[in-house]
Amino acid sequence: MDTHGRDLRFLVIFAVLMGVYYAATTTKTMKAFFERYLEFNADASVAVLHTCGFDNVSRNGKQLVSSKGSISVERGCDAVEPTALFVAAVLASPVAFGAKLPAVLAGALILAVVNLIRIISLFLSAVYWRKAFDMLHLDVWQAAFILLAILMWALWASWAVRRQAVRIHATP
């Protein structure tokens, strides 16, 4: 297959997968999942903060609360969209499926961990450096997450294509 056909196939599969993701996010089941997932993110963030000595933080619904301030973990603060972007790009890539599954799992885990770091940093900013909160929340972290998802895919795709080429050339 020529590169134009391969690139078009990638774009079509990627667009379909993202369309499925966006359609699924409007369902009642997924909305309920997101509510529970946001509470899970808040719980995990509180647990990490407690481990780091911030014992005065608690969770109230989707909020991280302390006597000094609070934040609410809302849709968009869950890393689900950048994860969907990454997963769709990996699944649409023209490499063997065996290379895709570990990438999907590792990428989703990395984005989830970085998201906890984001939530915690935003909470600490809201409490200790309020002036920086909006910039960190709206400018830094949102862009960083999309760039991270794209960078992770590009690095993985480069590795996977090289690996596949080596296997093809090594086969007698």
PDB file of C-alpha atoms in Angstrom:
ATOM      1  CA  MET A   1       0.000   0.000   0.000  1.00  0.00           C
ATOM      2  CA  ASP A   2       1.409   3.389  -0.881  1.00  0.00           C
ATOM      3  CA  THR A   3       1.942   5.975   1.847  1.00  0.00           C
ATOM      4  CA  HIS A   4      -1.056   8.081   0.781  1.00  0.00           C
ATOM      5  CA  GLY A   5      -3.394   5.106   1.115  1.00  0.00           C
ATOM      6  CA  ARG A   6      -1.845   4.168   4.459  1.00  0.00           C
ATOM      7  CA  ASP A   7      -2.171   7.755   5.719  1.00  0.00           C
ATOM      8  CA  LEU A   8      -5.787   7.995   4.538  1.00  0.00           C
ATOM      9  CA  ARG A   9      -6.603   4.677   6.223  1.00  0.00           C
ATOM     10  CA  PHE A  10      -5.047   5.969   9.459  1.00  0.00           C
ATOM     11  CA  LEU A  11      -7.078   9.198   9.300  1.00  0.00           C
ATOM     12  CA  VAL A  12     -10.356   7.393   8.569  1.00  0.00           C
ATOM     13  CA  ILE A  13      -9.879   4.845  11.366  1.00  0.00           C
ATOM     14  CA  PHE A  14      -8.761   7.578  13.779  1.00  0.00           C
ATOM     15  CA  ALA A  15     -11.792   9.756  12.917  1.00  0.00           C
ATOM     16  CA  VAL A  16     -14.199   6.821  13.308  1.00  0.00           C
ATOM     17  CA  LEU A  17     -12.722   5.837  16.678  1.00  0.00           C
ATOM     18  CA  MET A  18     -12.884   9.417  17.965  1.00  0.00           C
ATOM     19  CA  GLY A  19     -16.452   9.681  16.653  1.00  0.00           C
ATOM     20  CA  VAL A  20     -17.372   6.520  18.551  1.00  0.00           C
ATOM     21  CA  TYR A  21     -15.720   7.961  21.674  1.00  0.00           C
ATOM     22  CA  TYR A  22     -17.621  11.266  21.438  1.00  0.00           C
ATOM     23  CA  ALA A  23     -20.917   9.486  20.696  1.00  0.00           C
ATOM     24  CA  ALA A  24     -20.379   7.152  23.645  1.00  0.00           C
ATOM     25  CA  THR A  25     -19.718  10.045  26.027  1.00  0.00           C
ATOM     26  CA  THR A  26     -23.274  11.276  25.510  1.00  0.00           C
ATOM     27  CA  THR A  27     -24.892   8.062  26.752  1.00  0.00           C
ATOM     28  CA  LYS A  28     -26.433   7.783  30.185  1.00  0.00           C
ATOM     29  CA  THR A  29     -24.153   4.861  31.080  1.00  0.00           C
ATOM     30  CA  MET A  30     -20.992   6.786  30.235  1.00  0.00           C
ATOM     31  CA  LYS A  31     -22.180   9.892  32.094  1.00  0.00           C
ATOM     32  CA  ALA A  32     -22.652   7.731  35.206  1.00  0.00           C
ATOM     33  CA  PHE A  33     -19.218   6.178  34.649  1.00  0.00           C
ATOM     34  CA  PHE A  34     -17.624   9.638  34.444  1.00  0.00           C
ATOM     35  CA  GLU A  35     -19.202  10.701  37.737  1.00  0.00           C
ATOM     36  CA  ARG A  36     -17.761   7.673  39.505  1.00  0.00           C
ATOM     37  CA  TYR A  37     -14.425   8.069  37.721  1.00  0.00           C
ATOM     38  CA  LEU A  38     -14.179  11.717  38.803  1.00  0.00           C
ATOM     39  CA  GLU A  39     -14.828  10.677  42.418  1.00  0.00           C
ATOM     40  CA  PHE A  40     -12.141   7.987  42.037  1.00  0.00           C
ATOM     41  CA  ASN A  41      -9.692  10.650  40.822  1.00  0.00           C
ATOM     42  CA  ALA A  42     -10.581  12.815  43.828  1.00  0.00           C
ATOM     43  CA  ASP A  43     -10.132   9.845  46.198  1.00  0.00           C
ATOM     44  CA  ALA A  44      -6.767   8.917  44.680  1.00  0.00           C
ATOM     45  CA  SER A  45      -5.597  12.541  44.869  1.00  0.00           C
ATOM     46  CA  VAL A  46      -6.574  12.775  48.533  1.00  0.00           C
ATOM     47  CA  ALA A  47      -4.746   9.510  49.248  1.00  0.00           C
ATOM     48  CA  VAL A  48      -1.562  10.824  47.619  1.00  0.00           C
ATOM     49  CA  LEU A  49      -1.881  14.139  49.463  1.00  0.00           C
ATOM     50  CA  HIS A  50      -2.278  12.269  52.771  1.00  0.00           C
ATOM     51  CA  THR A  51       0.811  10.203  51.944  1.00  0.00           C
ATOM     52  CA  CYS A  52       2.703  13.463  51.390  1.00  0.00           C
ATOM     53  CA  GLY A  53       1.648  14.823  54.777  1.00  0.00           C
ATOM     54  CA  PHE A  54      -1.382  16.925  53.801  1.00  0.00           C
ATOM     55  CA  ASP A  55      -3.687  15.279  56.354  1.00  0.00           C
ATOM     56  CA  ASN A  56      -6.210  18.126  56.428  1.00  0.00           C
ATOM     57  CA  VAL A  57      -7.514  17.309  52.909  1.00  0.00           C
ATOM     58  CA  SER A  58     -10.695  15.322  52.390  1.00  0.00           C
ATOM     59  CA  ARG A  59     -13.072  14.454  49.574  1.00  0.00           C
ATOM     60  CA  ASN A  60     -16.636  15.689  49.380  1.00  0.00           C
ATOM     61  CA  GLY A  61     -18.199  14.256  46.237  1.00  0.00           C
ATOM     62  CA  LYS A  62     -15.845  15.319  43.442  1.00  0.00           C
ATOM     63  CA  GLN A  63     -14.192  18.029  45.547  1.00  0.00           C
ATOM     64  CA  LEU A  64     -10.838  18.060  47.304  1.00  0.00           C
ATOM     65  CA  VAL A  65     -11.451  20.133  50.426  1.00  0.00           C
ATOM     66  CA  SER A  66      -9.253  21.638  53.117  1.00  0.00           C
ATOM     67  CA  SER A  67      -9.606  24.545  55.513  1.00  0.00           C
ATOM     68  CA  LYS A  68      -7.415  26.613  53.163  1.00  0.00           C
ATOM     69  CA  GLY A  69      -9.294  25.970  49.904  1.00  0.00           C
ATOM     70  CA  SER A  70     -10.860  23.453  47.586  1.00  0.00           C
ATOM     71  CA  ILE A  71     -11.177  22.403  43.977  1.00  0.00           C
ATOM     72  CA  SER A  72     -13.767  20.363  42.146  1.00  0.00           C
ATOM     73  CA  VAL A  73     -12.690  17.576  39.794  1.00  0.00           C
ATOM     74  CA  GLU A  74     -14.979  17.965  36.780  1.00  0.00           C
ATOM     75  CA  ARG A  75     -15.225  16.504  33.260  1.00  0.00           C
ATOM     76  CA  GLY A  76     -12.108  17.508  31.417  1.00  0.00           C
ATOM     77  CA  CYS A  77     -10.090  17.008  34.609  1.00  0.00           C
ATOM     78  CA  ASP A  78     -10.145  13.250  34.105  1.00  0.00           C
ATOM     79  CA  ALA A  79      -7.614  12.756  31.274  1.00  0.00           C
ATOM     80  CA  VAL A  80     -10.185  10.642  29.428  1.00  0.00           C
ATOM     81  CA  GLU A  81     -10.177  12.740  26.255  1.00  0.00           C
ATOM     82  CA  PRO A  82      -6.366  12.801  25.831  1.00  0.00           C
ATOM     83  CA  THR A  83      -6.379   9.077  26.598  1.00  0.00           C
ATOM     84  CA  ALA A  84      -9.017   8.512  23.913  1.00  0.00           C
ATOM     85  CA  LEU A  85      -6.911  10.565  21.505  1.00  0.00           C
ATOM     86  CA  PHE A  86      -3.851   8.444  22.277  1.00  0.00           C
ATOM     87  CA  VAL A  87      -5.723   5.122  22.103  1.00  0.00           C
ATOM     88  CA  ALA A  88      -7.421   6.024  18.819  1.00  0.00           C
ATOM     89  CA  ALA A  89      -4.082   7.050  17.274  1.00  0.00           C
ATOM     90  CA  VAL A  90      -2.422   3.816  18.416  1.00  0.00           C
ATOM     91  CA  LEU A  91      -5.282   1.611  17.190  1.00  0.00           C
ATOM     92  CA  ALA A  92      -5.377   3.419  13.837  1.00  0.00           C
ATOM     93  CA  SER A  93      -1.636   3.048  13.291  1.00  0.00           C
ATOM     94  CA  PRO A  94      -0.524   0.672  10.526  1.00  0.00           C
ATOM     95  CA  VAL A  95       1.423  -1.745  12.698  1.00  0.00           C
ATOM     96  CA  ALA A  96       0.745  -5.225  14.027  1.00  0.00           C
ATOM     97  CA  PHE A  97      -1.895  -5.462  16.752  1.00  0.00           C
ATOM     98  CA  GLY A  98       0.558  -7.155  19.109  1.00  0.00           C
ATOM     99  CA  ALA A  99       2.465  -3.882  19.403  1.00  0.00           C
ATOM    100  CA  LYS A 100      -0.720  -1.896  20.041  1.00  0.00           C
ATOM    101  CA  LEU A 101      -2.137  -3.504  23.188  1.00  0.00           C
ATOM    102  CA  PRO A 102       0.883  -2.859  25.445  1.00  0.00           C
ATOM    103  CA  ALA A 103       1.028   0.724  24.140  1.00  0.00           C
ATOM    104  CA  VAL A 104      -2.653   1.309  24.881  1.00  0.00           C
ATOM    105  CA  LEU A 105      -2.328  -0.057  28.425  1.00  0.00           C
ATOM    106  CA  ALA A 106       0.952   1.720  29.231  1.00  0.00           C
ATOM    107  CA  GLY A 107      -0.188   4.989  27.657  1.00  0.00           C
ATOM    108  CA  ALA A 108      -3.502   4.999  29.530  1.00  0.00           C
ATOM    109  CA  LEU A 109      -1.683   4.287  32.799  1.00  0.00           C
ATOM    110  CA  ILE A 110       0.878   7.044  32.208  1.00  0.00           C
ATOM    111  CA  LEU A 111      -1.854   9.566  31.394  1.00  0.00           C
ATOM    112  CA  ALA A 112      -3.843   8.535  34.498  1.00  0.00           C
ATOM    113  CA  VAL A 113      -0.782   8.997  36.743  1.00  0.00           C
ATOM    114  CA  VAL A 114       0.081  12.349  35.178  1.00  0.00           C
ATOM    115  CA  ASN A 115      -3.540  13.350  35.671  1.00  0.00           C
ATOM    116  CA  LEU A 116      -3.264  12.680  39.404  1.00  0.00           C
ATOM    117  CA  ILE A 117      -0.182  14.894  39.431  1.00  0.00           C
ATOM    118  CA  ARG A 118      -2.217  17.547  37.607  1.00  0.00           C
ATOM    119  CA  ILE A 119      -5.119  17.396  40.069  1.00  0.00           C
ATOM    120  CA  ILE A 120      -2.778  17.535  43.062  1.00  0.00           C
ATOM    121  CA  SER A 121      -0.778  20.417  41.613  1.00  0.00           C
ATOM    122  CA  LEU A 122      -3.977  22.333  40.902  1.00  0.00           C
ATOM    123  CA  PHE A 123      -5.231  21.720  44.424  1.00  0.00           C
ATOM    124  CA  LEU A 124      -1.934  22.905  45.910  1.00  0.00           C
ATOM    125  CA  SER A 125      -2.012  25.920  43.610  1.00  0.00           C
ATOM    126  CA  ALA A 126      -5.569  26.754  44.668  1.00  0.00           C
ATOM    127  CA  VAL A 127      -4.501  26.566  48.315  1.00  0.00           C
ATOM    128  CA  TYR A 128      -1.020  28.088  48.256  1.00  0.00           C
ATOM    129  CA  TRP A 129      -0.676  30.079  44.997  1.00  0.00           C
ATOM    130  CA  ARG A 130      -4.155  31.121  43.951  1.00  0.00           C
ATOM    131  CA  LYS A 131      -2.916  33.673  41.405  1.00  0.00           C
ATOM    132  CA  ALA A 132      -1.359  30.906  39.317  1.00  0.00           C
ATOM    133  CA  PHE A 133      -4.345  28.552  39.452  1.00  0.00           C
ATOM    134  CA  ASP A 134      -6.211  29.773  36.345  1.00  0.00           C
ATOM    135  CA  MET A 135      -3.056  29.855  34.237  1.00  0.00           C
ATOM    136  CA  LEU A 136      -2.031  26.361  35.373  1.00  0.00           C
ATOM    137  CA  HIS A 137      -5.538  25.001  34.944  1.00  0.00           C
ATOM    138  CA  LEU A 138      -6.496  26.540  31.611  1.00  0.00           C
ATOM    139  CA  ASP A 139      -3.222  27.204  29.823  1.00  0.00           C
ATOM    140  CA  VAL A 140      -0.509  24.900  31.090  1.00  0.00           C
ATOM    141  CA  TRP A 141      -2.154  21.591  31.970  1.00  0.00           C
ATOM    142  CA  GLN A 142      -4.709  21.449  29.154  1.00  0.00           C
ATOM    143  CA  ALA A 143      -2.088  22.042  26.478  1.00  0.00           C
ATOM    144  CA  ALA A 144       0.423  19.786  28.239  1.00  0.00           C
ATOM    145  CA  PHE A 145      -2.022  16.867  28.259  1.00  0.00           C
ATOM    146  CA  ILE A 146      -2.843  17.042  24.570  1.00  0.00           C
ATOM    147  CA  LEU A 147       0.848  17.459  23.714  1.00  0.00           C
ATOM    148  CA  LEU A 148       1.769  14.549  25.999  1.00  0.00           C
ATOM    149  CA  ALA A 149      -0.776  12.259  24.315  1.00  0.00           C
ATOM    150  CA  ILE A 150       0.477  13.224  20.849  1.00  0.00           C
ATOM    151  CA  LEU A 151       4.141  12.926  21.860  1.00  0.00           C
ATOM    152  CA  MET A 152       3.590   9.507  23.436  1.00  0.00           C
ATOM    153  CA  TRP A 153       1.852   8.303  20.263  1.00  0.00           C
ATOM    154  CA  ALA A 154       4.579   9.730  17.995  1.00  0.00           C
ATOM    155  CA  LEU A 155       7.353   8.107  20.033  1.00  0.00           C
ATOM    156  CA  TRP A 156       5.514   4.789  20.164  1.00  0.00           C
ATOM    157  CA  ALA A 157       4.647   4.900  16.434  1.00  0.00           C
ATOM    158  CA  SER A 158       8.254   5.624  15.517  1.00  0.00           C
ATOM    159  CA  TRP A 159       9.420   2.696  17.650  1.00  0.00           C
ATOM    160  CA  ALA A 160       6.691   0.345  16.393  1.00  0.00           C
ATOM    161  CA  VAL A 161       7.326   1.096  12.721  1.00  0.00           C
ATOM    162  CA  ARG A 162      11.091   0.583  13.140  1.00  0.00           C
ATOM    163  CA  ARG A 163      10.462  -2.664  15.043  1.00  0.00           C
ATOM    164  CA  GLN A 164       8.088  -3.920  12.363  1.00  0.00           C
ATOM    165  CA  ALA A 165      10.564  -3.026   9.593  1.00  0.00           C
ATOM    166  CA  VAL A 166      13.347  -4.919  11.380  1.00  0.00           C
ATOM    167  CA  ARG A 167      11.118  -7.989  11.698  1.00  0.00           C
ATOM    168  CA  ILE A 168      10.137  -7.851   8.030  1.00  0.00           C
ATOM    169  CA  HIS A 169      13.768  -7.549   6.895  1.00  0.00           C
ATOM    170  CA  ALA A 170      14.921 -10.245   9.321  1.00  0.00           C
ATOM    171  CA  THR A 171      12.427 -12.804   7.968  1.00  0.00           C
ATOM    172  CA  PRO A 172      14.132 -15.099   5.408  1.00  0.00           C
TER     173      PRO A 172
END
